[in-house]
Amino acid sequence: MKKQTSHKLSIKRWVILTLIFGFVATAGAVIIDIDYSMRQLKNETAAQYLSILNMQRESLDTDIGKASAILLSYKMSGKHINQLINCKDKNEAYFAVTNVTSDLESQILNSTISEIVYAYKFGFDRFGIALSSTSHISSTEKLAVKDYVESLERETAGTTYMWKPCLIGDEWYFVYNIADRDYVIGQGIRVKTIASLFQMKLDENSSIAVLNDQEENMIDSVVARNNNQFLKNYTERYSSYNIYEDQIIVYTYSLNLYRPIFFIKDGLLSQNFLNIVRLLWSTVFFIIIICFIIFNNITFAILRPVKALNKCLESIRDGNLKAKIPINSSVPREFSDVYNTLNEMTSRIQELKIESYESELKRTHYELQFLSIQIEPHFYLNSMKYIYALAQTKQYETLKSMILNLADCFRYLTYDNEKMVPLQKELEHVEHYLTITNSGSPSCVKIFLSVHPHAKEALVPKLLVQTFVENSIKYGANGNLEIDIDVQLYGDDCEQFLQLRISDNGKGFDEVYLSEIRKNGFNDQSGRIGLSNLYNRLKLFYPDYNYLTIYNNENGGATAEVILPAVFSVKTGKETSEA
């Protein structure tokens, strides 16, 4: 039969269309060029503002540093400072603060940017103040300064020797106070005066900002308020700038004011430049639309089939062998051939996997059955020996009680087909088992339980606890035996673990046996079939995680410890068993 010729386009023809992606390179170049130009313009502008801000800040630091030095020098050797210290009445105090204020006015106000100087004598309530000729401070502000100085506490008025922000009346000042004995001398400058020293072009889109110790801006403006969060987060002691789209924030750190000074400007780029940028962006957008149309065609022909193929492969990798790729007429013929081959392969693999899985389930089931059979006859034989001994010694009441407990044990072992049982049920079985053991033995075995309340419903492999108890009785008994069973639950809501620790006061494990266990693990040749079988059962129940260890106690006896994933539902237990 002649093969039909397909009229579908091949991948090769569709790949030719990818040459049109050259337009994308052009568009990308335009975008990069616009972005680079804008960033360069913003960086150069910000660098110029930073240079101006640094020069003005250096001048400011020099000036206020000079003012601080003059005030400190006057405190040490001022012309009338001793008069202020030694005055004995209000008249002497009045003349002293007047003379000191006059000295500070001539030395500080005439040579620095400070706007006010003042002196105050504690005890005599005498205050003197002088204002700079250029300060234009009102009488109301002058009274506010007087109230501020009079409210200072003698011990803390000027102990820091640094400029500090202070709200005096309705105006923010930086003040520098020196207090000694019963007087205080100081100077101040308004924050808005400091802002005016920075000779920048300020308009409604720019502002100078200085924060106080509570991180509040002392120069109120809309621009500063909109950037208050950034200003609060600034803690570095260096000069730099940040650019945010069409805004710059330039900052420099004043060493004498101990805080940064910010210059904030919105609308960094001119309107004409922004219009050119918008035109270029429109061109780029038009190119992107054209490329999108071309790309959509390539996607339909190549990328979409590849995506469908990759999605199917991921699903197969995750274990879903029923995943199939639908084939329609719009798919290129090369992909159709790949799809058909892949669908046929997954169908065949699924058939083989089902056969292998069923065989593995049967093998696991037979292994569990075999291990349980190895444990149960051992218990049957011991029980028969106990019954025979009681009957021979005519202990009929004990014999009747033992038969009832033995019936409960046989019911638990034979009629309950579940391989995973609640821990509470396993512990009840252990109590029946101990009653049988104590009835047929002259020595007494006592068990002490400590079980987490929520752990009683956890599912555990049948005969988990009995195996350890039986092992303690068989190999560790030396007269009366005490066995402590401690069960704890730990972990979080996502994953919990069950910890079972069984300790006795018997003879403990033989060191040769412990050495063999540490070397080769719990194998069938280790000499104790019960522990070996239990270990193999745990590996089948919990293939991903299980922990079993045994060791001798320092004060005699032995301890066995098991840590297992905590399972609380029949469904989970079944799944764990099947694993």
Coordinates of C-alpha atoms in Angstrom, one line a residue, residues 148-562:
Y148 CA 13.5 76.4 77.5
V149 CA 16.7 77.5 79.3
E150 CA 14.9 77.9 82.6
S151 CA 13.4 74.4 82.3
L152 CA 16.8 72.8 82.0
E153 CA 17.9 70.5 84.8
R154 CA 21.2 71.4 86.4
E155 CA 22.7 67.9 86.3
T156 CA 22.0 67.2 82.6
A157 CA 21.8 70.6 81.0
G158 CA 25.1 70.4 79.2
T159 CA 27.0 67.3 80.0
T160 CA 27.2 65.8 76.5
Y161 CA 29.2 68.5 74.7
M162 CA 27.3 68.1 71.5
W163 CA 24.7 69.8 69.3
K164 CA 21.3 68.4 70.1
P165 CA 17.9 69.0 68.3
C166 CA 15.3 70.7 70.5
L167 CA 11.8 72.0 69.9
I168 CA 11.6 75.5 71.4
G169 CA 8.1 76.9 71.1
D170 CA 7.0 76.0 67.6
E171 CA 10.5 76.1 66.1
W172 CA 13.2 73.4 65.9
Y173 CA 16.7 74.4 67.0
F174 CA 20.1 72.8 67.3
V175 CA 21.4 73.9 70.7
Y176 CA 24.8 73.4 72.3
N177 CA 24.8 73.8 76.1
I178 CA 27.6 73.7 78.7
A179 CA 26.7 73.5 82.4
D180 CA 29.1 73.7 85.3
R181 CA 28.3 74.2 89.0
D182 CA 25.3 76.6 89.1
Y183 CA 25.2 78.0 85.6
V184 CA 24.6 77.1 82.0
I185 CA 25.9 78.9 78.9
G186 CA 24.8 77.9 75.4
Q187 CA 24.0 78.8 71.8
G188 CA 21.5 77.8 69.2
I189 CA 20.6 77.9 65.5
R190 CA 17.3 77.2 63.9
V191 CA 17.0 74.1 61.7
K192 CA 15.4 76.1 58.9
T193 CA 18.5 78.4 59.0
I194 CA 20.7 75.4 58.5
A195 CA 18.5 74.3 55.5
S196 CA 18.8 77.8 53.9
L197 CA 22.7 77.4 54.0
F198 CA 22.5 74.7 51.3
Q199 CA 22.4 76.8 48.2
M200 CA 20.3 74.5 46.0
K201 CA 17.3 75.3 43.8
L202 CA 14.4 74.4 46.0
D203 CA 10.8 74.3 44.6
E204 CA 7.6 72.4 45.3
N205 CA 9.3 69.2 44.1
S206 CA 12.4 69.4 46.3
S207 CA 13.2 69.7 50.0
I208 CA 16.0 69.6 52.6
A209 CA 15.3 67.1 55.4
V210 CA 16.9 66.7 58.9
L211 CA 15.6 64.2 61.4
N212 CA 15.5 64.6 65.2
D213 CA 16.4 61.9 67.7
Q214 CA 12.8 60.5 67.4
E215 CA 13.3 60.1 63.6
E216 CA 10.9 63.0 62.8
N217 CA 11.6 65.4 60.1
M218 CA 12.3 68.9 61.5
I219 CA 11.6 70.7 58.2
D220 CA 8.1 69.9 57.2
S221 CA 7.4 69.5 53.4
V222 CA 5.2 67.3 51.3
V223 CA 8.2 65.8 49.5
A224 CA 9.9 64.9 52.8
R225 CA 6.7 63.4 54.2
N226 CA 6.3 61.1 51.2
N227 CA 9.9 59.7 51.8
N228 CA 9.8 59.5 55.6
Q229 CA 10.2 55.7 55.7
F230 CA 13.4 55.8 53.7
L231 CA 14.8 58.6 55.9
K232 CA 14.1 56.6 59.1
N233 CA 15.9 53.6 57.7
Y234 CA 19.1 55.5 56.9
T235 CA 21.8 54.8 59.5
E236 CA 25.1 54.9 57.5
R237 CA 27.7 57.6 58.2
Y238 CA 28.8 58.4 54.7
S239 CA 27.7 60.5 51.7
S240 CA 25.8 58.9 48.8
Y241 CA 22.5 59.0 46.9
N242 CA 19.6 56.8 45.9
I243 CA 17.6 57.0 42.7
Y244 CA 14.0 55.8 42.5
E245 CA 12.5 56.2 39.0
D246 CA 12.1 59.9 38.6
Q247 CA 13.3 60.9 42.1
I248 CA 16.7 61.2 43.9
I249 CA 17.5 61.3 47.6
V250 CA 21.0 62.7 48.3
Y251 CA 22.4 62.4 51.8
T252 CA 25.5 63.5 53.6
Y253 CA 26.5 63.0 57.2
S254 CA 27.3 65.9 59.5
L255 CA 30.0 65.0 62.0
N256 CA 29.1 67.9 64.3
L257 CA 25.3 67.5 64.2
Y258 CA 25.7 63.7 64.4
R259 CA 23.0 63.0 61.8
P260 CA 22.5 63.0 58.0
I261 CA 21.2 65.9 56.0
F262 CA 19.0 64.9 53.1
F263 CA 18.2 66.6 49.8
I264 CA 15.1 65.1 48.1
K265 CA 14.0 66.0 44.6
D266 CA 11.1 64.8 42.5
G267 CA 10.7 65.3 38.8
L268 CA 14.3 64.7 38.0
L269 CA 13.9 64.6 34.2
S270 CA 12.7 67.4 32.1
Q271 CA 9.4 67.2 30.2
N272 CA 11.0 67.3 26.8
F273 CA 13.3 64.5 27.6
L274 CA 10.4 62.4 29.0
N275 CA 8.4 63.0 25.7
I276 CA 11.4 61.7 23.7
V277 CA 11.5 58.7 26.0
R278 CA 7.8 58.0 25.6
L279 CA 8.2 58.1 21.8
L280 CA 11.1 55.6 22.0
W281 CA 9.0 53.4 24.2
S282 CA 6.1 53.5 21.8
T283 CA 8.5 52.4 19.0
V284 CA 9.7 49.5 21.2
F285 CA 6.2 48.6 22.0
F286 CA 5.3 48.4 18.3
I287 CA 8.3 46.2 17.6
I288 CA 7.3 43.9 20.5
I289 CA 3.8 43.5 19.1
I290 CA 5.2 42.5 15.7
C291 CA 7.6 40.1 17.4
F292 CA 4.8 38.7 19.5
I293 CA 2.8 37.8 16.4
I294 CA 5.8 36.1 14.9
F295 CA 6.6 34.3 18.2
N296 CA 3.0 33.1 18.4
N297 CA 3.3 31.4 15.1
I298 CA 6.5 29.7 16.2
T299 CA 4.9 28.7 19.5
F300 CA 2.0 27.1 17.7
A301 CA 4.3 25.1 15.4
I302 CA 7.2 24.1 17.7
L303 CA 7.0 25.3 21.3
R304 CA 3.5 24.2 22.1
P305 CA 4.2 20.6 20.9
V306 CA 7.5 20.5 22.8
K307 CA 5.7 21.8 25.9
A308 CA 3.1 19.0 25.6
L309 CA 5.9 16.4 25.2
N310 CA 7.7 17.8 28.2
K311 CA 4.5 17.8 30.3
C312 CA 3.9 14.2 29.4
L313 CA 7.5 13.2 30.2
E314 CA 7.2 14.9 33.6
S315 CA 4.0 13.0 34.3
I316 CA 5.6 9.7 33.4
R317 CA 8.6 10.6 35.6
D318 CA 6.2 11.1 38.5
G319 CA 4.9 7.6 38.0
N320 CA 1.8 8.2 35.9
L321 CA 2.1 5.7 33.1
K322 CA -1.4 6.4 31.9
A323 CA -0.3 9.8 30.6
K324 CA -0.8 10.1 26.8
I325 CA -0.2 12.9 24.4
P326 CA -3.3 13.7 22.2
I327 CA -2.5 13.9 18.5
N328 CA -4.4 16.2 16.2
S329 CA -4.0 17.5 12.7
S330 CA -2.4 20.8 13.7
V331 CA 0.8 19.1 15.1
P332 CA 3.8 18.8 12.7
R333 CA 4.3 15.3 11.3
E334 CA 7.7 14.9 13.1
F335 CA 6.0 15.5 16.5
S336 CA 3.2 13.1 15.5
D337 CA 5.7 10.3 15.0
V338 CA 7.3 11.0 18.4
Y339 CA 3.9 11.1 20.1
N340 CA 2.8 7.8 18.7
T341 CA 6.1 6.1 19.7
L342 CA 6.0 7.5 23.2
N343 CA 2.3 6.5 23.7
E344 CA 3.1 3.0 22.7
M345 CA 6.1 2.8 25.0
T346 CA 4.2 4.0 28.1
S347 CA 1.4 1.5 27.4
R348 CA 3.9 -1.4 27.3
I349 CA 5.8 -0.2 30.3
Q350 CA 2.5 0.1 32.3
E351 CA 1.7 -3.5 31.5
L352 CA 5.1 -4.7 32.6
K353 CA 5.0 -2.6 35.8
I354 CA 1.6 -4.0 36.8
E355 CA 2.9 -7.5 36.5
S356 CA 6.1 -6.7 38.5
Y357 CA 4.1 -4.9 41.2
E358 CA 1.7 -7.8 41.7
S359 CA 4.6 -10.2 42.1
E360 CA 6.3 -7.9 44.6
L361 CA 3.1 -7.7 46.7
K362 CA 2.8 -11.4 46.8
R363 CA 6.4 -11.8 47.9
T364 CA 6.0 -9.2 50.7
H365 CA 2.8 -10.8 51.9
Y366 CA 4.5 -14.3 52.0
E367 CA 7.5 -12.8 53.9
L368 CA 5.3 -11.2 56.6
Q369 CA 3.3 -14.5 56.9
F370 CA 6.5 -16.5 57.3
L371 CA 8.0 -14.2 59.9
S372 CA 4.7 -14.2 62.0
I373 CA 4.6 -18.0 61.7
Q374 CA 8.1 -18.2 63.1
I375 CA 7.0 -16.1 66.2
E376 CA 3.6 -17.7 67.0
P377 CA 4.6 -21.4 67.3
H378 CA 7.3 -20.4 69.8
F379 CA 4.6 -18.9 72.0
Y380 CA 2.2 -21.9 71.6
L381 CA 4.8 -24.4 72.7
N382 CA 5.8 -22.4 75.8
S383 CA 2.1 -22.0 76.8
M384 CA 1.5 -25.8 76.5
K385 CA 4.4 -26.4 78.8
Y386 CA 2.9 -24.0 81.4
I387 CA -0.5 -25.7 81.2
Y388 CA 1.1 -29.1 81.6
A389 CA 3.1 -28.0 84.7
L390 CA 0.0 -26.5 86.4
A391 CA -2.1 -29.6 85.7
Q392 CA 0.6 -31.8 87.0
T393 CA 0.8 -29.8 90.3
K394 CA -3.0 -29.7 90.5
Q395 CA -3.2 -25.9 90.6
Y396 CA -6.6 -25.9 89.0
E397 CA -7.7 -22.3 89.8
T398 CA -4.5 -20.9 88.3
L399 CA -4.9 -23.3 85.4
K400 CA -8.4 -22.0 84.7
S401 CA -7.3 -18.4 84.8
M402 CA -4.3 -19.2 82.6
I403 CA -6.5 -21.0 80.0
L404 CA -8.8 -17.9 79.8
N405 CA -5.8 -15.6 79.3
L406 CA -4.4 -18.0 76.7
A407 CA -7.7 -18.0 74.9
D408 CA -7.5 -14.2 74.7
C409 CA -3.9 -14.4 73.4
F410 CA -4.9 -17.0 70.7
R411 CA -7.9 -14.8 69.7
Y412 CA -5.5 -11.9 69.3
L413 CA -3.0 -14.0 67.3
T414 CA -5.4 -15.9 65.1
Y415 CA -8.7 -14.1 64.6
D416 CA -7.3 -10.6 64.2
N417 CA -5.9 -10.6 60.7
E418 CA -4.7 -7.0 60.8
K419 CA -0.9 -6.8 60.7
M420 CA -1.0 -3.3 62.3
V421 CA -2.9 -2.9 65.6
P422 CA -3.5 0.0 68.0
L423 CA -0.8 0.2 70.7
Q424 CA -3.4 -0.1 73.4
K425 CA -4.5 -3.5 72.0
E426 CA -0.9 -4.7 71.9
L427 CA -0.3 -3.7 75.5
E428 CA -3.5 -5.6 76.6
H429 CA -2.1 -8.7 74.8
V430 CA 1.2 -8.3 76.7
E431 CA -0.8 -8.2 80.0
H432 CA -2.4 -11.6 79.1
Y433 CA 1.0 -12.9 78.0
L434 CA 2.5 -11.9 81.4
T435 CA -0.4 -13.5 83.3
I436 CA 0.3 -16.8 81.5
T437 CA 4.1 -16.5 82.1
N438 CA 3.8 -15.7 85.8
S439 CA 1.3 -18.6 86.2
G440 CA 3.8 -21.1 84.9
S441 CA 6.9 -19.8 86.6
P442 CA 8.1 -19.6 90.3
S443 CA 9.6 -16.2 89.7
C444 CA 7.5 -13.0 89.1
V445 CA 7.6 -10.6 86.2
K446 CA 6.3 -7.1 86.9
I447 CA 5.7 -4.5 84.2
F448 CA 5.6 -0.7 84.8
L449 CA 3.9 1.3 82.0
S450 CA 4.4 5.0 81.0
V451 CA 2.5 5.7 77.8
H452 CA 1.8 9.1 76.2
P453 CA -2.0 9.6 76.1
H454 CA -2.2 10.1 72.4
A455 CA 0.2 7.2 71.6
K456 CA -2.3 4.6 72.7
E457 CA -4.2 4.9 69.3
A458 CA -1.0 4.7 67.2
L459 CA -0.8 1.6 65.0
V460 CA 2.1 -0.7 65.5
P461 CA 3.1 -4.1 64.0
K462 CA 1.4 -7.0 65.9
L463 CA 3.7 -8.6 68.6
L464 CA 6.0 -5.6 68.6
V465 CA 6.0 -5.2 72.4
Q466 CA 5.6 -8.9 73.2
T467 CA 8.8 -9.8 71.3
F468 CA 10.8 -7.5 73.6
V469 CA 9.1 -8.6 76.8
E470 CA 9.5 -12.3 75.8
N471 CA 13.1 -11.7 75.0
S472 CA 13.7 -10.1 78.5
I473 CA 12.0 -13.1 80.2
K474 CA 13.8 -15.7 78.3
Y475 CA 17.4 -14.3 78.4
G476 CA 17.4 -11.7 81.2
A477 CA 15.4 -13.4 84.0
N478 CA 17.4 -13.8 87.2
G479 CA 14.8 -14.3 89.9
N480 CA 12.1 -11.7 89.9
L481 CA 12.1 -9.5 86.9
E482 CA 11.0 -5.9 86.5
I483 CA 10.3 -4.4 83.0
D484 CA 9.7 -0.7 82.3
I485 CA 7.8 0.1 79.1
D486 CA 8.0 3.8 78.1
V487 CA 6.1 5.0 75.0
Q488 CA 6.5 8.7 73.9
L489 CA 5.2 10.7 71.0
Y490 CA 7.1 13.6 69.6
G491 CA 7.3 15.7 66.4
D492 CA 4.9 18.3 65.0
D493 CA 1.6 18.3 63.1
C494 CA 3.3 17.5 59.8
E495 CA 5.3 14.5 61.0
Q496 CA 5.2 12.5 64.3
F497 CA 7.3 9.7 65.6
L498 CA 6.6 6.9 68.2
Q499 CA 9.5 6.1 70.6
L500 CA 9.2 2.7 72.4
R501 CA 11.8 2.0 75.1
I502 CA 11.7 -1.3 77.1
S503 CA 14.2 -1.8 80.0
D504 CA 14.6 -4.6 82.5
N505 CA 16.8 -5.3 85.6
G506 CA 17.9 -8.8 84.4
K507 CA 21.3 -10.1 83.3
G508 CA 21.5 -8.0 80.2
F509 CA 22.7 -9.0 76.8
D510 CA 25.9 -11.1 76.3
E511 CA 28.7 -8.8 75.1
V512 CA 29.6 -11.2 72.3
Y513 CA 26.0 -10.9 71.0
L514 CA 26.1 -7.1 71.2
S515 CA 29.4 -7.0 69.4
E516 CA 27.9 -9.3 66.7
I517 CA 24.8 -7.0 66.4
R518 CA 27.0 -3.9 66.0
K519 CA 29.1 -5.6 63.4
N520 CA 26.5 -7.5 61.3
G521 CA 23.1 -6.2 62.4
F522 CA 20.1 -8.3 63.4
N523 CA 20.6 -11.3 61.1
D524 CA 19.2 -14.8 61.4
Q525 CA 22.7 -16.0 62.6
S526 CA 22.8 -13.7 65.6
G527 CA 21.2 -16.4 67.8
R528 CA 17.9 -14.7 68.8
I529 CA 15.3 -15.5 66.3
G530 CA 12.6 -13.2 67.9
L531 CA 14.7 -10.0 67.6
S532 CA 15.9 -11.0 64.1
N533 CA 12.3 -11.6 62.9
L534 CA 11.1 -8.4 64.4
Y535 CA 13.8 -6.4 62.7
N536 CA 13.0 -7.9 59.3
R537 CA 9.3 -7.2 59.9
L538 CA 10.0 -3.6 60.7
K539 CA 12.0 -3.2 57.4
L540 CA 9.0 -4.5 55.5
F541 CA 6.5 -2.3 57.4
Y542 CA 8.7 0.8 57.3
P543 CA 11.1 0.6 54.3
D544 CA 11.9 4.4 54.4
Y545 CA 12.5 4.8 58.2
N546 CA 12.9 2.6 61.2
Y547 CA 15.3 2.5 64.1
L548 CA 16.0 -0.4 66.4
T549 CA 18.8 -0.7 69.0
I550 CA 19.7 -2.7 72.1
Y551 CA 22.3 -2.1 74.8
N552 CA 23.1 -3.0 78.4
N553 CA 22.3 -0.5 81.2
E554 CA 25.1 0.9 83.4
N555 CA 23.3 -0.4 86.6
G556 CA 22.5 -3.8 85.2
G557 CA 19.8 -5.1 82.9
A558 CA 19.2 -4.2 79.2
T559 CA 17.3 -1.8 77.1
A560 CA 15.7 -2.1 73.7
E561 CA 14.6 1.1 71.8
V562 CA 12.5 1.5 68.7

